[in-house]
Rosetta silent file (secondary structure, phi, psi, omega in degrees, C-alpha in Angstrom):
SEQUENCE: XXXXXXXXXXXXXXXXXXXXXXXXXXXXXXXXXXXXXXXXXXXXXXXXXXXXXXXXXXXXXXXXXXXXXXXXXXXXXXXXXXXXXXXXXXXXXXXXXXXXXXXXXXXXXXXXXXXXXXXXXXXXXXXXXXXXXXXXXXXXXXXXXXXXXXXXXXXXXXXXXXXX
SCORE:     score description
SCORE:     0.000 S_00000001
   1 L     0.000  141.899 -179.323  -39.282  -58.245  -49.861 S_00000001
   2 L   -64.963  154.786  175.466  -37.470  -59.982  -46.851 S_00000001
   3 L  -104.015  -27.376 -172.921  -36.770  -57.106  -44.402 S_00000001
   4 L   -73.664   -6.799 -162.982  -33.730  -59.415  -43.082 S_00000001
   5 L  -123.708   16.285 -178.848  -31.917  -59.601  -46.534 S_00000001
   6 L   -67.918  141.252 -178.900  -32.365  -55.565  -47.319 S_00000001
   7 L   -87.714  117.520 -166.431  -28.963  -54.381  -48.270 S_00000001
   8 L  -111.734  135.563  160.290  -28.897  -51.705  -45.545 S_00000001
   9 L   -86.741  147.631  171.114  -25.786  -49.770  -44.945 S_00000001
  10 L   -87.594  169.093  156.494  -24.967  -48.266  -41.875 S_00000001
  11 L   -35.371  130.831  160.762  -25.119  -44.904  -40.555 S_00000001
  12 L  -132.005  118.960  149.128  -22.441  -42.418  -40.695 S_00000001
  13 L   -71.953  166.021  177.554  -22.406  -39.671  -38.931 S_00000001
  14 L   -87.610  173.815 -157.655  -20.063  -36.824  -39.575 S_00000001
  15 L   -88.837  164.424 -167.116  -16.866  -36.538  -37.931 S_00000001
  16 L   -69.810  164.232 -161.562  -16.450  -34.647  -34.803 S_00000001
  17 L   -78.764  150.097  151.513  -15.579  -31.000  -34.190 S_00000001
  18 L  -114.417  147.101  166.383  -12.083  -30.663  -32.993 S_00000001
  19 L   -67.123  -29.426  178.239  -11.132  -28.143  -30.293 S_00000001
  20 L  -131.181  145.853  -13.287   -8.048  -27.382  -31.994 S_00000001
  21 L   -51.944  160.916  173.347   -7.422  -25.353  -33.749 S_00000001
  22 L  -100.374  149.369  170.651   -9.951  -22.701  -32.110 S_00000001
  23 L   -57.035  160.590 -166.030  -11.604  -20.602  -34.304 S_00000001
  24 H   -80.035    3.006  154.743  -10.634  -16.771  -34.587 S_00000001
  25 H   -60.880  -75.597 -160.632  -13.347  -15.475  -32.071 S_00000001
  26 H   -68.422  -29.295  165.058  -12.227  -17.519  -29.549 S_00000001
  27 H   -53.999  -63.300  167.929   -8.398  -16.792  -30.383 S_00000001
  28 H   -26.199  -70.705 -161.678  -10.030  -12.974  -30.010 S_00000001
  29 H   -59.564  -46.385 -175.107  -11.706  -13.926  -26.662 S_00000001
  30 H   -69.123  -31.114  175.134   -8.467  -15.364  -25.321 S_00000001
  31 H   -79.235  -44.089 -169.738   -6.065  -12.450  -26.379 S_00000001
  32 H   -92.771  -13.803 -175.156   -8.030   -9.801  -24.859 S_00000001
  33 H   -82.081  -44.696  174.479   -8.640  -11.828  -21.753 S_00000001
  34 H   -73.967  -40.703  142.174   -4.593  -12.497  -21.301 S_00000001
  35 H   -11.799 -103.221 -153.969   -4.650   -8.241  -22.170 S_00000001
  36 H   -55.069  -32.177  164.539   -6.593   -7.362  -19.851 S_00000001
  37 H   -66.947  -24.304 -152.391   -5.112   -9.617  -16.678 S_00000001
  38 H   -84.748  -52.771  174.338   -1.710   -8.992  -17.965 S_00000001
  39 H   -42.156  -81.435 -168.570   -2.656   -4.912  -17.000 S_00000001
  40 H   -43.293  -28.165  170.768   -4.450   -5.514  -14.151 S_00000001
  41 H   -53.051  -57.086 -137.358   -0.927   -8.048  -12.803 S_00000001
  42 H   -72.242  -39.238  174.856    1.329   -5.400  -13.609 S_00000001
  43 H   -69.089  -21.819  154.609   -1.065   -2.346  -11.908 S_00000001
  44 H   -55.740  -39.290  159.741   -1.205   -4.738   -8.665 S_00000001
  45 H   -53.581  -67.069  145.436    2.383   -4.755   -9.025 S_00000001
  46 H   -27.437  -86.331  163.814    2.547   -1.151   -9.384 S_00000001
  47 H   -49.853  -47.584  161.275    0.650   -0.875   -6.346 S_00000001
  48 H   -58.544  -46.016  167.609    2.562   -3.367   -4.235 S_00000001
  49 H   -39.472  -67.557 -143.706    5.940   -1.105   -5.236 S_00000001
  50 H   -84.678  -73.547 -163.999    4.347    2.037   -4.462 S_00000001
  51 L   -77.233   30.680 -159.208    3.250    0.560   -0.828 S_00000001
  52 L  -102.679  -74.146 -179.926    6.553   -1.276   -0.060 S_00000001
  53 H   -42.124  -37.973 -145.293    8.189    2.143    2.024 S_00000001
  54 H   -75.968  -40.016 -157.861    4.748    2.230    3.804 S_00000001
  55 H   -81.152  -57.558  135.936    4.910   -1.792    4.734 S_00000001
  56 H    31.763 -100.205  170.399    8.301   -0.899    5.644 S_00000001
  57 H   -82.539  -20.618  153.787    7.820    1.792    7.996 S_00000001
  58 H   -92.162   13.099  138.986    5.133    0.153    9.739 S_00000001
  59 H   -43.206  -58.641  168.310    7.556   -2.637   10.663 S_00000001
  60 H   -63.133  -23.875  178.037    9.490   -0.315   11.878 S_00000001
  61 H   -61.741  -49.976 -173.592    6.663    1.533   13.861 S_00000001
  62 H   -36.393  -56.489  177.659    6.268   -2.251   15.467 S_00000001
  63 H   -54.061  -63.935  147.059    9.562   -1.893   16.812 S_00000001
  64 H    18.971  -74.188 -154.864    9.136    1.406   17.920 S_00000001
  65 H   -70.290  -55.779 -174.876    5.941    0.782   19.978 S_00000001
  66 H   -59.074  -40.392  164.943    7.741   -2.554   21.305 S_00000001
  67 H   -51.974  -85.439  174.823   10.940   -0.665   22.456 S_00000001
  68 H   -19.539  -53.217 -157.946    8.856    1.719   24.185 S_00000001
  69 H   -65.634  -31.447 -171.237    6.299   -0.828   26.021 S_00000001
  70 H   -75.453  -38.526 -168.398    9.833   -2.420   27.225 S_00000001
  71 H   -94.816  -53.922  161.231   11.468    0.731   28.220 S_00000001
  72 L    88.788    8.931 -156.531    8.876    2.754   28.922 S_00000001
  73 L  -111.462  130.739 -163.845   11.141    6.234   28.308 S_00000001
  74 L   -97.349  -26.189 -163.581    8.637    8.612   26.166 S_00000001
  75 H   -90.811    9.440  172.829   10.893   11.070   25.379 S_00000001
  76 H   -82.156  -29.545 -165.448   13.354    8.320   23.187 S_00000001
  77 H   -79.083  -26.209 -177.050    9.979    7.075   21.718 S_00000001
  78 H   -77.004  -37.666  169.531    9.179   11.039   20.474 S_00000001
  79 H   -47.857  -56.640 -168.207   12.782   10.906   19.183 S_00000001
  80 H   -54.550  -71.835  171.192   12.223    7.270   17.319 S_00000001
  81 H   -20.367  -90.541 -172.792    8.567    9.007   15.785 S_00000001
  82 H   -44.110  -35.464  161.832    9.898   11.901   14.368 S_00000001
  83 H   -18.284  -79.508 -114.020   12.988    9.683   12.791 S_00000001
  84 H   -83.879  -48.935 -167.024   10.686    7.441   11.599 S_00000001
  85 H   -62.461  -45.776 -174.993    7.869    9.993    9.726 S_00000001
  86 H   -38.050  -79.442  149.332   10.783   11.798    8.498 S_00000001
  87 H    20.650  -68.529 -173.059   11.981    8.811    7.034 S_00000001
  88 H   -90.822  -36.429 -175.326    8.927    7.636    5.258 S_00000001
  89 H   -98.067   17.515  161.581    8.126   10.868    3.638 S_00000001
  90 H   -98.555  -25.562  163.091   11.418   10.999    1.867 S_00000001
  91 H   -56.439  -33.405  173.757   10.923    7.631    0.766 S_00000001
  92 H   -94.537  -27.679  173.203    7.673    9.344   -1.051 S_00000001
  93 L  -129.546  139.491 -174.756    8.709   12.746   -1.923 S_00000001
  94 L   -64.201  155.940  177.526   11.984   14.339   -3.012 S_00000001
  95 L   -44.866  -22.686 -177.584   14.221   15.392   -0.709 S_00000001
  96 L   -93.886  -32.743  173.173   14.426   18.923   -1.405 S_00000001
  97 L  -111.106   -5.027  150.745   11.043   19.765   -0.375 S_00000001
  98 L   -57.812  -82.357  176.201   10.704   17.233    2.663 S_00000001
  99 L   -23.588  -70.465 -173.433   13.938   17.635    4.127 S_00000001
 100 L   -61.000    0.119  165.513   13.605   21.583    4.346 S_00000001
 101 L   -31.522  -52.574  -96.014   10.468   21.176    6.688 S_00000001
 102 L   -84.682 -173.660 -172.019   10.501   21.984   10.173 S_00000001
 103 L    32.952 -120.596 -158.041    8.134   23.122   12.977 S_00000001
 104 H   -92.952   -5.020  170.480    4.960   23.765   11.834 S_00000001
 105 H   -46.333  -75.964 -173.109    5.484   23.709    8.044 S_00000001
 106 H   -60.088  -30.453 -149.640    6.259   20.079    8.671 S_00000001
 107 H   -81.970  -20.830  177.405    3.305   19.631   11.199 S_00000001
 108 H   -74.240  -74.454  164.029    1.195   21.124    8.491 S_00000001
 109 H   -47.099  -36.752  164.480    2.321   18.639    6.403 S_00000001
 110 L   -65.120  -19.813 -172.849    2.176   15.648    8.349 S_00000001
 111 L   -99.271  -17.458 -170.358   -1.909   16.839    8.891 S_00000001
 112 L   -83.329  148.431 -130.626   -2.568   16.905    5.062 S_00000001
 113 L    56.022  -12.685 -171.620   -5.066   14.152    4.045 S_00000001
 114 L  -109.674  172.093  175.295   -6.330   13.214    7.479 S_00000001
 115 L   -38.987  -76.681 -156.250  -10.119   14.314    9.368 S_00000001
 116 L  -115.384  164.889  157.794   -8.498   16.483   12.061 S_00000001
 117 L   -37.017   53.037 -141.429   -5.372   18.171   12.857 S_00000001
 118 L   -78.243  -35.508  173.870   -3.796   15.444   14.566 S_00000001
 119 L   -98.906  -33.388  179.634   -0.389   17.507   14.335 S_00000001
 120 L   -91.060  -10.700 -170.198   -0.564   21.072   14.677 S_00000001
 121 L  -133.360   -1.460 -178.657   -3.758   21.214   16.685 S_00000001
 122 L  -124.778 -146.603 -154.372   -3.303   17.576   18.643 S_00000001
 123 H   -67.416  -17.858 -165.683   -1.028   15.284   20.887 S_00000001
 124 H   -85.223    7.459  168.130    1.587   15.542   17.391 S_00000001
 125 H   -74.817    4.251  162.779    3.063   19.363   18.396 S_00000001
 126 H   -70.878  -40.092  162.300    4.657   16.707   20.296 S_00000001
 127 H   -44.740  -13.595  167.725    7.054   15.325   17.298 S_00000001
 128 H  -124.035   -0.795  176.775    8.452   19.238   16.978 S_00000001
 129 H  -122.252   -2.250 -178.849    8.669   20.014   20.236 S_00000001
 130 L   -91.176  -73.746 -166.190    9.706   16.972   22.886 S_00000001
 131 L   -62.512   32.883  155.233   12.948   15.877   21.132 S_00000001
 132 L  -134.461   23.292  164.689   14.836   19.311   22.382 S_00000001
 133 L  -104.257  103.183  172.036   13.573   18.982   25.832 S_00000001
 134 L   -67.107  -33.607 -174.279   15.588   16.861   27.865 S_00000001
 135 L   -66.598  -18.744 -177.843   14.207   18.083   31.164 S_00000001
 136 L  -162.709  130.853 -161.683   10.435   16.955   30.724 S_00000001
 137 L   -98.104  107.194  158.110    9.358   13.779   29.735 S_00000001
 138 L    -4.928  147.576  171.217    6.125   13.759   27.720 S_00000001
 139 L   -75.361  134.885 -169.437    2.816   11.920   29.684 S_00000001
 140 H   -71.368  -30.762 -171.145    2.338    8.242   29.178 S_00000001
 141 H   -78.855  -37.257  174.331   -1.497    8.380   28.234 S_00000001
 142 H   -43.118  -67.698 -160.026   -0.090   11.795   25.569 S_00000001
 143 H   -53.873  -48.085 -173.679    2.366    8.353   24.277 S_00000001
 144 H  -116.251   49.838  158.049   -0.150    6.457   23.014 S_00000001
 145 H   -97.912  -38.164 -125.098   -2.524    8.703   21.816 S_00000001
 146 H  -119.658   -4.513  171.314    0.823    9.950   19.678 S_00000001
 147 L  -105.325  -19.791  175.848    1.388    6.394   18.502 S_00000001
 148 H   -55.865  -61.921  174.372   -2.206    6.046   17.559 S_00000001
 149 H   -58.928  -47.479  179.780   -1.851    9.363   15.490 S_00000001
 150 H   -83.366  -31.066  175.784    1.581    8.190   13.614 S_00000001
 151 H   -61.899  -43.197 -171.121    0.332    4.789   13.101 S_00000001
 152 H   -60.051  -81.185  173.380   -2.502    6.768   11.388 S_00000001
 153 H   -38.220  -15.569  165.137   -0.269    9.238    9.621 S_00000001
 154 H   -92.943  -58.490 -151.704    1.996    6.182    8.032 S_00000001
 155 H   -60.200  -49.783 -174.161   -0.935    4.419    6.927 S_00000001
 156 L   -77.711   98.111 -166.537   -2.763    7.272    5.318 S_00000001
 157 L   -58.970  150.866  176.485   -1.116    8.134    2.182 S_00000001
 158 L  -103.859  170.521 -170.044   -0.743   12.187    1.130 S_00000001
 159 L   -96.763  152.793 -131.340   -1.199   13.000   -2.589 S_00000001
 160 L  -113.437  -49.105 -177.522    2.414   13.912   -4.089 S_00000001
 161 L   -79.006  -12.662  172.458    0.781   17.283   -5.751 S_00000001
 162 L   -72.038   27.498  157.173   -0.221   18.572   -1.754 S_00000001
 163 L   -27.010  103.919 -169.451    3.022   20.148   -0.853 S_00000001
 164 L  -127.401    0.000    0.000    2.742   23.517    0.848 S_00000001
């Protein structure tokens, strides 16, 4: 036999996979993957909300600090502080048991969550007791230890079940 005159047919291969539709695994794979980011957006979310007063108030600290550096008058800046914490932890807790604070209740409160006693046993017995003095102006090195300590004290969140 001639090899040139064989009646040879060609090849066929079979036809190619298509990508679409996907098969139900990968429909699976795709569902719980749009799941699970869809959570994680919305708890990111969650979390940006929840930190918003916080971003907030340490805008407002900025101002604060900057009023002060310009002015230089400590006992307006002890005034501004105490506003300011007040402020923020009404933004976080109702009103009925924030609001009814004072002296060392609040100073107690303002100390819960951080290492040391920053208010009741440090430079922050300033915040209950310099904005009724008119007569004596707080020490400038006292000022920014006391902005150090509130910057600290906005940043550091308390847990919403510590009340006392």
């Amino acid at each position: 036999m001639d090899p040139t005159t064989l009646p040879i047919k060609d090849l066929r291969y079979p036809p190619e996979l298509d990508w679409w539709p996907f098969a139900i695994g990968w429909w699976l794979i795709i569902i719980i993957l749009f799941s699970v980011s869809s959570y994680l957006a919305y708890k990111l979310y969650l979390r940006w909300l929840e930190n918003q007063s916080r971003r907030i108030a340490l805008s407002k600290f900025e101002e604060i600090q900057s009023e002060y550096i310009k002015s230089g008058d400590s006992l307006v800046l002890v005034k501004q502080l105490s506003i300011l914490l007040r402020r923020t932890f009404l933004a976080y807790f109702p009103r009925e048991e924030v609001s009814s604070l004072v002296g060392i209740r609040w100073l107690n409160f303002l100390d819960q969550g951080l290492s040391e006693n920053f208010f009741t046993e440090g430079v922050g017995k300033k915040l209950a007791i310099a904005p009724y003095q008119d007569q004596e102006r707080p020490d400038h090195a006292d000022m920014e230890l006391l902005l150090k300590v509130v910057k600290i004290r906005i940043k550091t969140p308390i847990k919403k079940e510590g009340i006392s």
